[in-house]
PDB file of C-alpha atoms and ligand atoms in Angstrom:
ATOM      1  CA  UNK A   1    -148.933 -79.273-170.460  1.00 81.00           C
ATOM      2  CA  UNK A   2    -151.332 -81.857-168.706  1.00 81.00           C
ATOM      3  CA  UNK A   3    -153.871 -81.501-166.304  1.00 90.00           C
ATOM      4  CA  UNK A   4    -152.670 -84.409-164.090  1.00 94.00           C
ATOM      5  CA  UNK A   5    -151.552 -84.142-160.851  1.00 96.00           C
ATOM      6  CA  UNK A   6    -147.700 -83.486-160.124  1.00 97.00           C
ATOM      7  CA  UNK A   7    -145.896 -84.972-157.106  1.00 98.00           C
ATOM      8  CA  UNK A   8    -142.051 -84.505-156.741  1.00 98.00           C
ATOM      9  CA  UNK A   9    -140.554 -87.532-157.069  1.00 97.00           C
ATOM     10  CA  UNK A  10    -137.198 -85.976-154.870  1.00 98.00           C
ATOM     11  CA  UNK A  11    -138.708 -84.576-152.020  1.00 98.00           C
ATOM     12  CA  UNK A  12    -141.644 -86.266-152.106  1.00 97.00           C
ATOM     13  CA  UNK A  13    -143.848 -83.610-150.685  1.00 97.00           C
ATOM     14  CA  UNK A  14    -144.582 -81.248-153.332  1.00 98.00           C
ATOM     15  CA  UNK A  15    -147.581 -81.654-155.778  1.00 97.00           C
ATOM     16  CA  UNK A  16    -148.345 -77.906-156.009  1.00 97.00           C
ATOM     17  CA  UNK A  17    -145.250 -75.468-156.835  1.00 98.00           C
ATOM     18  CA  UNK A  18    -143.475 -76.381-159.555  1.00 98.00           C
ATOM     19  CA  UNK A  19    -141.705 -74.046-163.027  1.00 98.00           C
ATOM     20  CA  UNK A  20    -142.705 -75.469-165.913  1.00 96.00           C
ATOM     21  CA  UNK A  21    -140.184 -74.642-169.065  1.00 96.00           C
ATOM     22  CA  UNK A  22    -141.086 -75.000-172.599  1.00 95.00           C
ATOM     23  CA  UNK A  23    -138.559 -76.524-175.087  1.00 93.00           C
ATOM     24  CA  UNK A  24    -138.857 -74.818-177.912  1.00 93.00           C
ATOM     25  CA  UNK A  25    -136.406 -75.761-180.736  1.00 93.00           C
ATOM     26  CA  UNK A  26    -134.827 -73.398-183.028  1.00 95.00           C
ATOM     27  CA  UNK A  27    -133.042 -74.664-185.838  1.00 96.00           C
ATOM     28  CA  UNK A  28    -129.874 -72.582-186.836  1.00 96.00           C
ATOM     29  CA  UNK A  29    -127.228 -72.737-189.442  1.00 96.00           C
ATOM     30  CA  UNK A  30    -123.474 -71.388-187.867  1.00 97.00           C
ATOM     31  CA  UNK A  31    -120.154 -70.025-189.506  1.00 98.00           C
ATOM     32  CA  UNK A  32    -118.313 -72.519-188.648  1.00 97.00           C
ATOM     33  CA  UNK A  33    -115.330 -70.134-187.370  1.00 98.00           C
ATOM     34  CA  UNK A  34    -117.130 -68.133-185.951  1.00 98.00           C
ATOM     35  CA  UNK A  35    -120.519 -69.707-184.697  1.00 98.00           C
ATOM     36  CA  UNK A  36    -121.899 -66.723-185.419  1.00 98.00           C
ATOM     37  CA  UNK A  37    -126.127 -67.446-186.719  1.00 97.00           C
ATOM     38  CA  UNK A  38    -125.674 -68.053-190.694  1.00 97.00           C
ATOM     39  CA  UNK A  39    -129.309 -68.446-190.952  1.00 96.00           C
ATOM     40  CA  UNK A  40    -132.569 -69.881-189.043  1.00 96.00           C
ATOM     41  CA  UNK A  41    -133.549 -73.118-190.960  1.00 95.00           C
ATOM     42  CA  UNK A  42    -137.284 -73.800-191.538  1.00 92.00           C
ATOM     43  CA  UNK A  43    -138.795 -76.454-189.488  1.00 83.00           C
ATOM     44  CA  UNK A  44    -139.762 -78.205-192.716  1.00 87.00           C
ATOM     45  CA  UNK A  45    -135.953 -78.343-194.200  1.00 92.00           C
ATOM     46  CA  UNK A  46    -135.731 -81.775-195.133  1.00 92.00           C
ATOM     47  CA  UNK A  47    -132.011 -82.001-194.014  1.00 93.00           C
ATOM     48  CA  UNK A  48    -132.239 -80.853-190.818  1.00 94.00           C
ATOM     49  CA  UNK A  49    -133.021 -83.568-187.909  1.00 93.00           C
ATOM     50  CA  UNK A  50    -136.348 -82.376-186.239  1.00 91.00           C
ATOM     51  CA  UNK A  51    -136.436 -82.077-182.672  1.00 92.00           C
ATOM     52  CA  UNK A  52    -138.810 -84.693-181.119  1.00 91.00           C
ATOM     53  CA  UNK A  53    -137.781 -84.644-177.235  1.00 92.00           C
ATOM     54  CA  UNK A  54    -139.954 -83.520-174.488  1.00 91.00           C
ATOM     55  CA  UNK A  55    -142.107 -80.182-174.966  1.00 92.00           C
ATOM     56  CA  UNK A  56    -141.638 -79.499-171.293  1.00 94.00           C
ATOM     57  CA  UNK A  57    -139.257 -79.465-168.249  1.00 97.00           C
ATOM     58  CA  UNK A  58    -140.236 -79.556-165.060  1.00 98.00           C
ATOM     59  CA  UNK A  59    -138.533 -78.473-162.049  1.00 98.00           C
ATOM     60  CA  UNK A  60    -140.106 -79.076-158.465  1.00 98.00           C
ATOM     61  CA  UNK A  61    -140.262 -75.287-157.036  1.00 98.00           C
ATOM     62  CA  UNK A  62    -139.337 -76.336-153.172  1.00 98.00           C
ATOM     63  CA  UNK A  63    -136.377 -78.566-154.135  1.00 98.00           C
ATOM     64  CA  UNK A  64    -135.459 -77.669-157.546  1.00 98.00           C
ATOM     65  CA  UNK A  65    -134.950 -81.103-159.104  1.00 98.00           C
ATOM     66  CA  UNK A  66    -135.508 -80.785-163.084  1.00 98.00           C
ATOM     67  CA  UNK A  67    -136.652 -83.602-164.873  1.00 97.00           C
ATOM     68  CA  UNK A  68    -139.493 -84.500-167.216  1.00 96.00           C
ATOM     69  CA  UNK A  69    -143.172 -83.685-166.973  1.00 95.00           C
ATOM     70  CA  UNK A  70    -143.494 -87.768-167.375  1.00 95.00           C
ATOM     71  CA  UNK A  71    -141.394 -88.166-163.751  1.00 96.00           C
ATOM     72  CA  UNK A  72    -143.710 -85.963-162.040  1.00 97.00           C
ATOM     73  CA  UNK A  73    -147.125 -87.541-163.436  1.00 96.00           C
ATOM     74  CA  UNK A  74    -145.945 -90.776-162.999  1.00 97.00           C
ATOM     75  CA  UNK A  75    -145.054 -90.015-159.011  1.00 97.00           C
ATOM     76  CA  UNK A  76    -148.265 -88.834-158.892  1.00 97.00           C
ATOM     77  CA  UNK A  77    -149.996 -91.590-160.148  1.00 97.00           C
ATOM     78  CA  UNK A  78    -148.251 -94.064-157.848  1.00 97.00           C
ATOM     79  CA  UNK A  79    -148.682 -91.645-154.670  1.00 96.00           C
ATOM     80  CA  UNK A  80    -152.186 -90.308-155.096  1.00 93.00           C
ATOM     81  CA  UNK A  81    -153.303 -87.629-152.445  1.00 89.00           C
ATOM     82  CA  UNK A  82    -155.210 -89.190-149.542  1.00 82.00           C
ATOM     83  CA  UNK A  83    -158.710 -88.079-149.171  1.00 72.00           C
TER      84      UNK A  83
HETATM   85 ZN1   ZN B   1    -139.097 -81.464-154.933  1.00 72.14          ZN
END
């Protein structure tokens, strides 16, 4: 995750609480009647679509909104802490 400063962009308050969740994809084959896990499929399958979205979530831990690291660095950026 970055080193940048977080603000909230919801509350507006919060640049120092937050849960930060790692996406990590795992690529799975399914019966298809059952959806029971066939098989894991290597990242490097050439048929399988990779996963290229956001590593991490972030939700603000005093309001709970849950959007991307990006939202909160951004805020940040726009409302710098006062010094
Ligand atoms: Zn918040």
């Amino acid at each position: 995750m970055s080193s940048a400063p977080y603000l909230c962009p919801k509350c507006g308050t919060n640049r120092s609480r937050f849960n930060v969740i790692e996406q990590i994809p795992q690529s799975v084959r399914l019966d298809m009647h059952t959806g029971e896990i066939i098989e894991y499929i290597s990242q490097s399958d050439p048929i399988q679509v990779q996963y290229h979205g956001d590593r991490y979530r972030v939700q603000c831990g005093v309001c709970g909104l849950i959007e991307t690291e990006e939202m909160f660095l951004r805020f940040a950026e726009s409302h710098p802490l006062s010094t």
